[in-house]
PDB file of C-alpha atoms in Angstrom:
ATOM      1  CA  ASN A  26     251.749  72.418 -43.321  1.00 64.00           C
ATOM      2  CA  ALA A  27     253.044  69.086 -44.573  1.00 77.00           C
ATOM      3  CA  GLY A  28     250.615  68.971 -47.518  1.00 93.00           C
ATOM      4  CA  VAL A  29     250.693  65.574 -49.243  1.00 96.00           C
ATOM      5  CA  THR A  30     253.189  63.059 -47.882  1.00 96.00           C
ATOM      6  CA  GLN A  31     254.149  59.886 -49.731  1.00 97.00           C
ATOM      7  CA  THR A  32     256.214  56.981 -48.465  1.00 97.00           C
ATOM      8  CA  PRO A  33     258.455  55.350 -49.414  1.00 97.00           C
ATOM      9  CA  LYS A  34     260.307  57.578 -51.892  1.00 96.00           C
ATOM     10  CA  PHE A  35     262.139  54.625 -53.449  1.00 97.00           C
ATOM     11  CA  GLN A  36     261.367  50.906 -53.525  1.00 97.00           C
ATOM     12  CA  VAL A  37     262.724  47.900 -55.374  1.00 97.00           C
ATOM     13  CA  LEU A  38     260.550  44.800 -55.587  1.00 97.00           C
ATOM     14  CA  LYS A  39     260.852  41.385 -57.138  1.00 97.00           C
ATOM     15  CA  THR A  40     258.149  40.122 -59.462  1.00 97.00           C
ATOM     16  CA  GLY A  41     255.268  38.699 -57.456  1.00 97.00           C
ATOM     17  CA  GLN A  42     255.962  40.616 -54.264  1.00 97.00           C
ATOM     18  CA  SER A  43     253.333  42.839 -52.720  1.00 96.00           C
ATOM     19  CA  MET A  44     253.653  46.274 -51.190  1.00 96.00           C
ATOM     20  CA  THR A  45     251.708  49.359 -50.173  1.00 98.00           C
ATOM     21  CA  LEU A  46     252.488  52.929 -51.099  1.00 98.00           C
ATOM     22  CA  GLN A  47     251.310  55.269 -48.394  1.00 98.00           C
ATOM     23  CA  CYS A  48     249.743  58.681 -48.939  1.00 98.00           C
ATOM     24  CA  ALA A  49     248.555  61.126 -46.304  1.00 98.00           C
ATOM     25  CA  GLN A  50     247.273  64.691 -46.556  1.00 97.00           C
ATOM     26  CA  ASP A  51     246.599  67.213 -43.813  1.00 95.00           C
ATOM     27  CA  MET A  52     244.471  69.699 -45.766  1.00 93.00           C
ATOM     28  CA  ASN A  53     241.110  68.011 -45.114  1.00 91.00           C
ATOM     29  CA  HIS A  54     240.679  67.418 -48.843  1.00 90.00           C
ATOM     30  CA  GLU A  55     237.802  65.167 -49.781  1.00 88.00           C
ATOM     31  CA  TYR A  56     239.367  64.108 -53.079  1.00 90.00           C
ATOM     32  CA  MET A  57     242.498  61.946 -53.297  1.00 93.00           C
ATOM     33  CA  SER A  58     244.027  60.119 -56.219  1.00 94.00           C
ATOM     34  CA  TRP A  59     246.947  58.054 -57.443  1.00 96.00           C
ATOM     35  CA  TYR A  60     248.739  58.646 -60.739  1.00 96.00           C
ATOM     36  CA  ARG A  61     251.591  56.867 -62.401  1.00 97.00           C
ATOM     37  CA  GLN A  62     254.068  58.731 -64.573  1.00 95.00           C
ATOM     38  CA  ASP A  63     255.906  56.988 -67.372  1.00 94.00           C
ATOM     39  CA  PRO A  64     258.152  58.552 -70.045  1.00 87.00           C
ATOM     40  CA  GLY A  65     256.142  59.876 -72.977  1.00 85.00           C
ATOM     41  CA  MET A  66     252.819  59.003 -71.355  1.00 88.00           C
ATOM     42  CA  GLY A  67     252.248  61.783 -68.887  1.00 90.00           C
ATOM     43  CA  LEU A  68     250.298  61.264 -65.696  1.00 94.00           C
ATOM     44  CA  ARG A  69     247.730  58.491 -65.847  1.00 94.00           C
ATOM     45  CA  LEU A  70     245.032  58.106 -63.221  1.00 93.00           C
ATOM     46  CA  ILE A  71     245.035  54.755 -61.408  1.00 96.00           C
ATOM     47  CA  HIS A  72     242.345  55.116 -58.725  1.00 95.00           C
ATOM     48  CA  TYR A  73     240.659  57.971 -56.988  1.00 92.00           C
ATOM     49  CA  SER A  74     238.412  58.686 -54.025  1.00 92.00           C
ATOM     50  CA  VAL A  75     235.869  61.446 -53.541  1.00 87.00           C
ATOM     51  CA  GLY A  76     235.532  60.832 -49.811  1.00 88.00           C
ATOM     52  CA  ALA A  77     236.030  58.316 -47.020  1.00 91.00           C
ATOM     53  CA  GLY A  78     234.575  54.953 -47.978  1.00 93.00           C
ATOM     54  CA  ILE A  79     234.270  55.877 -51.685  1.00 92.00           C
ATOM     55  CA  THR A  80     236.743  54.800 -54.361  1.00 94.00           C
ATOM     56  CA  ASP A  81     236.606  54.443 -58.119  1.00 91.00           C
ATOM     57  CA  GLN A  82     238.800  53.330 -60.978  1.00 93.00           C
ATOM     58  CA  GLY A  83     240.776  55.599 -63.196  1.00 90.00           C
ATOM     59  CA  GLU A  84     242.399  54.973 -66.554  1.00 90.00           C
ATOM     60  CA  VAL A  85     244.856  52.212 -65.533  1.00 95.00           C
ATOM     61  CA  PRO A  86     243.488  50.398 -62.434  1.00 96.00           C
ATOM     62  CA  ASN A  87     244.538  46.807 -63.172  1.00 96.00           C
ATOM     63  CA  GLY A  88     246.998  45.366 -60.648  1.00 96.00           C
ATOM     64  CA  TYR A  89     246.272  47.998 -57.998  1.00 98.00           C
ATOM     65  CA  ASN A  90     243.889  48.196 -55.049  1.00 97.00           C
ATOM     66  CA  VAL A  91     242.937  51.157 -52.897  1.00 98.00           C
ATOM     67  CA  SER A  92     240.832  51.887 -49.852  1.00 96.00           C
ATOM     68  CA  ARG A  93     239.820  55.083 -48.083  1.00 97.00           C
ATOM     69  CA  SER A  94     238.978  54.484 -44.447  1.00 96.00           C
ATOM     70  CA  THR A  95     239.817  58.032 -43.327  1.00 96.00           C
ATOM     71  CA  THR A  96     239.816  61.462 -44.987  1.00 94.00           C
ATOM     72  CA  GLU A  97     243.579  61.772 -44.476  1.00 96.00           C
ATOM     73  CA  ASP A  98     244.918  58.481 -45.884  1.00 97.00           C
ATOM     74  CA  PHE A  99     244.732  56.806 -49.271  1.00 98.00           C
ATOM     75  CA  PRO A 100     247.094  53.817 -49.604  1.00 98.00           C
ATOM     76  CA  LEU A 101     247.819  52.131 -52.928  1.00 98.00           C
ATOM     77  CA  ARG A 102     248.393  48.377 -52.854  1.00 98.00           C
ATOM     78  CA  LEU A 103     250.220  46.264 -55.396  1.00 96.00           C
ATOM     79  CA  LEU A 104     249.130  42.691 -54.746  1.00 92.00           C
ATOM     80  CA  SER A 105     251.564  40.915 -57.079  1.00 96.00           C
ATOM     81  CA  ALA A 106     254.110  43.275 -58.595  1.00 96.00           C
ATOM     82  CA  ALA A 107     254.999  43.020 -62.283  1.00 97.00           C
ATOM     83  CA  PRO A 108     257.821  44.706 -64.261  1.00 97.00           C
ATOM     84  CA  SER A 109     255.143  46.716 -66.111  1.00 96.00           C
ATOM     85  CA  GLN A 110     254.422  48.461 -62.815  1.00 97.00           C
ATOM     86  CA  THR A 111     257.885  50.007 -62.733  1.00 97.00           C
ATOM     87  CA  SER A 112     257.062  53.693 -62.636  1.00 97.00           C
ATOM     88  CA  VAL A 113     256.961  56.850 -60.563  1.00 96.00           C
ATOM     89  CA  TYR A 114     253.781  57.090 -58.530  1.00 98.00           C
ATOM     90  CA  PHE A 115     252.209  60.331 -57.409  1.00 97.00           C
ATOM     91  CA  CYS A 116     249.466  60.863 -54.892  1.00 97.00           C
ATOM     92  CA  ALA A 117     247.390  64.027 -55.228  1.00 94.00           C
ATOM     93  CA  SER A 118     244.558  65.604 -53.293  1.00 93.00           C
ATOM     94  CA  SER A 119     242.100  68.390 -53.885  1.00 89.00           C
ATOM     95  CA  TYR A 120     238.916  69.947 -52.624  1.00 81.00           C
ATOM     96  CA  ALA A 121     237.264  69.186 -55.978  1.00 66.00           C
ATOM     97  CA  PRO A 122     239.378  68.658 -59.108  1.00 60.00           C
ATOM     98  CA  GLY A 123     238.138  69.495 -62.550  1.00 58.00           C
ATOM     99  CA  LEU A 124     234.715  70.597 -61.392  1.00 55.00           C
ATOM    100  CA  ALA A 125     234.210  74.276 -62.065  1.00 50.00           C
ATOM    101  CA  GLU A 126     231.258  74.658 -59.763  1.00 55.00           C
ATOM    102  CA  ARG A 127     233.095  73.542 -56.659  1.00 51.00           C
ATOM    103  CA  GLY A 128     236.312  75.052 -55.363  1.00 45.00           C
ATOM    104  CA  THR A 129     239.409  75.794 -57.377  1.00 51.00           C
ATOM    105  CA  GLY A 130     240.057  72.293 -58.623  1.00 74.00           C
ATOM    106  CA  GLU A 131     243.764  72.585 -57.824  1.00 85.00           C
ATOM    107  CA  LEU A 132     245.537  69.276 -57.291  1.00 90.00           C
ATOM    108  CA  PHE A 133     248.240  69.136 -54.628  1.00 92.00           C
ATOM    109  CA  PHE A 134     250.828  66.481 -55.411  1.00 95.00           C
ATOM    110  CA  GLY A 135     253.196  64.549 -53.226  1.00 96.00           C
ATOM    111  CA  GLU A 136     256.859  64.292 -54.220  1.00 95.00           C
ATOM    112  CA  GLY A 137     256.488  60.866 -55.760  1.00 96.00           C
ATOM    113  CA  SER A 138     257.506  57.274 -55.095  1.00 97.00           C
ATOM    114  CA  ARG A 139     259.877  55.612 -57.545  1.00 96.00           C
ATOM    115  CA  LEU A 140     259.127  51.908 -57.832  1.00 97.00           C
ATOM    116  CA  THR A 141     261.269  49.380 -59.667  1.00 97.00           C
ATOM    117  CA  VAL A 142     260.041  45.831 -60.197  1.00 97.00           C
ATOM    118  CA  LEU A 143     262.708  43.331 -61.203  1.00 96.00           C
TER     119      LEU A 143
ATOM    120  CA  GLY B  11     236.776  59.056 -72.538  1.00 82.00           C
ATOM    121  CA  GLU B  12     238.849  62.189 -72.834  1.00 88.00           C
ATOM    122  CA  ASN B  13     242.118  62.128 -74.750  1.00 93.00           C
ATOM    123  CA  VAL B  14     244.680  64.931 -74.463  1.00 96.00           C
ATOM    124  CA  GLU B  15     247.566  65.326 -76.878  1.00 97.00           C
ATOM    125  CA  GLN B  16     250.458  67.644 -75.977  1.00 97.00           C
ATOM    126  CA  HIS B  17     253.203  69.053 -78.206  1.00 97.00           C
ATOM    127  CA  PRO B  18     256.098  69.405 -78.375  1.00 97.00           C
ATOM    128  CA  SER B  19     257.575  66.721 -76.158  1.00 96.00           C
ATOM    129  CA  THR B  20     260.757  68.749 -75.706  1.00 97.00           C
ATOM    130  CA  LEU B  21     261.371  72.469 -76.123  1.00 98.00           C
ATOM    131  CA  SER B  22     264.659  74.304 -75.849  1.00 98.00           C
ATOM    132  CA  VAL B  23     264.834  78.107 -75.770  1.00 98.00           C
ATOM    133  CA  GLN B  24     267.287  80.843 -74.896  1.00 98.00           C
ATOM    134  CA  GLU B  25     266.735  82.931 -71.807  1.00 98.00           C
ATOM    135  CA  GLY B  26     264.447  85.836 -72.638  1.00 97.00           C
ATOM    136  CA  ASP B  27     262.710  84.066 -75.508  1.00 97.00           C
ATOM    137  CA  SER B  28     259.070  82.987 -75.461  1.00 98.00           C
ATOM    138  CA  ALA B  29     257.913  79.388 -75.167  1.00 98.00           C
ATOM    139  CA  VAL B  30     254.617  77.952 -76.405  1.00 98.00           C
ATOM    140  CA  ILE B  31     253.184  74.530 -75.575  1.00 98.00           C
ATOM    141  CA  LYS B  32     250.035  73.293 -77.275  1.00 98.00           C
ATOM    142  CA  CYS B  33     247.385  70.751 -76.290  1.00 98.00           C
ATOM    143  CA  THR B  34     244.348  69.335 -78.005  1.00 98.00           C
ATOM    144  CA  TYR B  35     241.477  67.490 -76.350  1.00 97.00           C
ATOM    145  CA  SER B  36     238.757  65.216 -77.661  1.00 96.00           C
ATOM    146  CA  ASP B  37     235.744  65.640 -75.362  1.00 92.00           C
ATOM    147  CA  SER B  38     233.809  68.771 -76.298  1.00 91.00           C
ATOM    148  CA  ALA B  39     232.126  68.676 -72.868  1.00 88.00           C
ATOM    149  CA  SER B  40     235.410  69.328 -71.015  1.00 89.00           C
ATOM    150  CA  ASN B  41     235.292  72.730 -69.341  1.00 88.00           C
ATOM    151  CA  TYR B  42     238.368  72.982 -67.136  1.00 88.00           C
ATOM    152  CA  PHE B  43     241.947  73.184 -68.435  1.00 93.00           C
ATOM    153  CA  PRO B  44     244.812  73.457 -65.948  1.00 93.00           C
ATOM    154  CA  TRP B  45     248.563  73.540 -66.514  1.00 97.00           C
ATOM    155  CA  TYR B  46     250.997  71.955 -64.082  1.00 97.00           C
ATOM    156  CA  LYS B  47     254.758  72.422 -63.678  1.00 97.00           C
ATOM    157  CA  GLN B  48     256.941  69.593 -62.391  1.00 96.00           C
ATOM    158  CA  GLU B  49     260.440  70.410 -61.241  1.00 95.00           C
ATOM    159  CA  LEU B  50     263.045  67.691 -60.992  1.00 91.00           C
ATOM    160  CA  GLY B  51     262.335  65.304 -58.124  1.00 87.00           C
ATOM    161  CA  LYS B  52     259.156  67.079 -57.060  1.00 89.00           C
ATOM    162  CA  GLY B  53     255.433  66.744 -57.488  1.00 90.00           C
ATOM    163  CA  SER B  54     253.562  68.849 -59.985  1.00 94.00           C
ATOM    164  CA  GLN B  55     252.213  72.288 -59.091  1.00 95.00           C
ATOM    165  CA  LEU B  56     249.367  74.203 -60.679  1.00 94.00           C
ATOM    166  CA  ILE B  57     250.649  77.296 -62.492  1.00 96.00           C
ATOM    167  CA  ILE B  58     247.532  78.494 -64.282  1.00 95.00           C
ATOM    168  CA  ASP B  59     244.116  77.226 -65.303  1.00 92.00           C
ATOM    169  CA  ILE B  60     241.299  78.334 -67.553  1.00 91.00           C
ATOM    170  CA  ARG B  61     237.625  77.521 -67.710  1.00 87.00           C
ATOM    171  CA  SER B  62     235.546  77.231 -70.833  1.00 82.00           C
ATOM    172  CA  ASN B  63     233.734  80.512 -70.373  1.00 79.00           C
ATOM    173  CA  VAL B  64     236.899  82.553 -71.092  1.00 81.00           C
ATOM    174  CA  GLY B  65     239.284  82.576 -74.043  1.00 90.00           C
ATOM    175  CA  GLU B  66     242.460  83.829 -72.398  1.00 94.00           C
ATOM    176  CA  LYS B  67     243.948  84.229 -68.951  1.00 93.00           C
ATOM    177  CA  LYS B  68     247.217  85.865 -67.888  1.00 96.00           C
ATOM    178  CA  ASP B  69     249.322  85.743 -64.781  1.00 94.00           C
ATOM    179  CA  GLN B  70     252.510  87.814 -65.056  1.00 96.00           C
ATOM    180  CA  ARG B  71     254.732  86.033 -67.630  1.00 97.00           C
ATOM    181  CA  ILE B  72     252.344  83.131 -68.115  1.00 98.00           C
ATOM    182  CA  ALA B  73     249.218  83.067 -70.262  1.00 97.00           C
ATOM    183  CA  VAL B  74     246.829  80.395 -71.431  1.00 97.00           C
ATOM    184  CA  THR B  75     244.533  80.588 -74.447  1.00 97.00           C
ATOM    185  CA  LEU B  76     241.561  78.364 -75.211  1.00 96.00           C
ATOM    186  CA  ASN B  77     239.820  77.708 -78.505  1.00 95.00           C
ATOM    187  CA  LYS B  78     236.753  75.601 -77.730  1.00 93.00           C
ATOM    188  CA  THR B  79     235.673  75.353 -81.338  1.00 93.00           C
ATOM    189  CA  ALA B  80     238.975  73.792 -82.350  1.00 94.00           C
ATOM    190  CA  LYS B  81     239.337  72.008 -79.006  1.00 95.00           C
ATOM    191  CA  HIS B  82     242.836  73.206 -78.283  1.00 95.00           C
ATOM    192  CA  PHE B  83     244.534  75.303 -75.638  1.00 97.00           C
ATOM    193  CA  SER B  84     248.040  76.657 -75.281  1.00 98.00           C
ATOM    194  CA  LEU B  85     250.482  77.800 -72.619  1.00 98.00           C
ATOM    195  CA  HIS B  86     252.582  80.874 -73.369  1.00 98.00           C
ATOM    196  CA  ILE B  87     255.608  81.800 -71.275  1.00 98.00           C
ATOM    197  CA  THR B  88     257.253  85.124 -72.081  1.00 97.00           C
ATOM    198  CA  GLU B  89     260.706  86.353 -71.070  1.00 98.00           C
ATOM    199  CA  THR B  90     261.749  82.844 -70.083  1.00 98.00           C
ATOM    200  CA  GLN B  91     264.216  82.342 -67.245  1.00 97.00           C
ATOM    201  CA  PRO B  92     266.397  79.334 -66.339  1.00 96.00           C
ATOM    202  CA  GLU B  93     264.084  78.594 -63.394  1.00 96.00           C
ATOM    203  CA  ASP B  94     261.273  77.999 -65.892  1.00 97.00           C
ATOM    204  CA  SER B  95     263.093  74.791 -66.900  1.00 97.00           C
ATOM    205  CA  ALA B  96     260.804  71.909 -65.909  1.00 97.00           C
ATOM    206  CA  VAL B  97     258.267  69.436 -67.254  1.00 96.00           C
ATOM    207  CA  TYR B  98     254.920  71.024 -68.074  1.00 98.00           C
ATOM    208  CA  PHE B  99     251.649  69.093 -68.224  1.00 97.00           C
ATOM    209  CA  CYS B 100     248.344  70.216 -69.623  1.00 97.00           C
ATOM    210  CA  ALA B 101     245.089  68.588 -68.541  1.00 94.00           C
ATOM    211  CA  ALA B 102     241.394  68.598 -69.323  1.00 92.00           C
ATOM    212  CA  GLY B 103     238.434  67.802 -67.125  1.00 87.00           C
ATOM    213  CA  GLY B 104     235.221  68.976 -65.554  1.00 77.00           C
ATOM    214  CA  THR B 105     232.845  66.471 -67.151  1.00 71.00           C
ATOM    215  CA  SER B 106     233.041  63.916 -64.390  1.00 72.00           C
ATOM    216  CA  TYR B 107     233.757  64.559 -60.754  1.00 69.00           C
ATOM    217  CA  GLY B 108     237.187  63.232 -59.908  1.00 68.00           C
ATOM    218  CA  LYS B 109     238.647  62.763 -63.377  1.00 78.00           C
ATOM    219  CA  LEU B 110     241.329  64.913 -64.951  1.00 86.00           C
ATOM    220  CA  THR B 111     243.144  63.697 -68.078  1.00 91.00           C
ATOM    221  CA  PHE B 112     246.742  64.813 -68.545  1.00 94.00           C
ATOM    222  CA  GLY B 113     248.823  65.314 -71.655  1.00 96.00           C
ATOM    223  CA  GLN B 114     252.121  63.556 -72.217  1.00 96.00           C
ATOM    224  CA  GLY B 115     254.244  66.397 -70.867  1.00 96.00           C
ATOM    225  CA  THR B 116     256.763  68.846 -72.349  1.00 97.00           C
ATOM    226  CA  ILE B 117     260.338  69.099 -71.130  1.00 97.00           C
ATOM    227  CA  LEU B 118     261.220  72.797 -71.306  1.00 98.00           C
ATOM    228  CA  THR B 119     264.874  73.778 -71.092  1.00 98.00           C
ATOM    229  CA  VAL B 120     265.819  77.453 -70.851  1.00 97.00           C
ATOM    230  CA  HIS B 121     269.481  78.084 -71.625  1.00 96.00           C
ATOM    231  CA  PRO B 122     271.173  81.048 -69.882  1.00 94.00           C
TER     232      PRO B 122
END
């Protein structure tokens, strides 16, 4: 099984450029999410989706857009990149995270996408 | 919202020693507390989790304890090995479907 696949692994952008980070999972998970990881700040939730057609904001959503047209894919869009968006981005999926009554709650992470905005 | 504080930020131990990482959380309604391990260049993987109806859980050399009254939980690794070297994240959740709040991470280095 491929699990969670993220592309690209590395990207350099100039301020103001746009791009999309791709995320795909083959485990039929209903939940998918995007986190950014910055030194000393841990993993911070950007956006998440609890199923196709349903998205919601996390802790740090500004400057990012998402959509969920299929169960498998959850792309993250940067409309106008800023240096503050330089980070490592992780996509994660789960049957049902953090909800004791449903499933194990285990998050499966991709290997990350390192983005640098100049 | 939930706030999770994790300490220490770095931890260095000798092979065979024990390592302890501590986390505190703010939302008394949180009921799910997982720990994730991130190896260099990889995504994080769940290593152990605990729910609010138990105080301790063990899995071989790894254990997690939870004190709901004090709102803190800890990861204990015994007989550490060099392959335990990684970044460890604690998290808290369960109050709202889809939201898990992570701590700042601990860089654990186990010296042979």
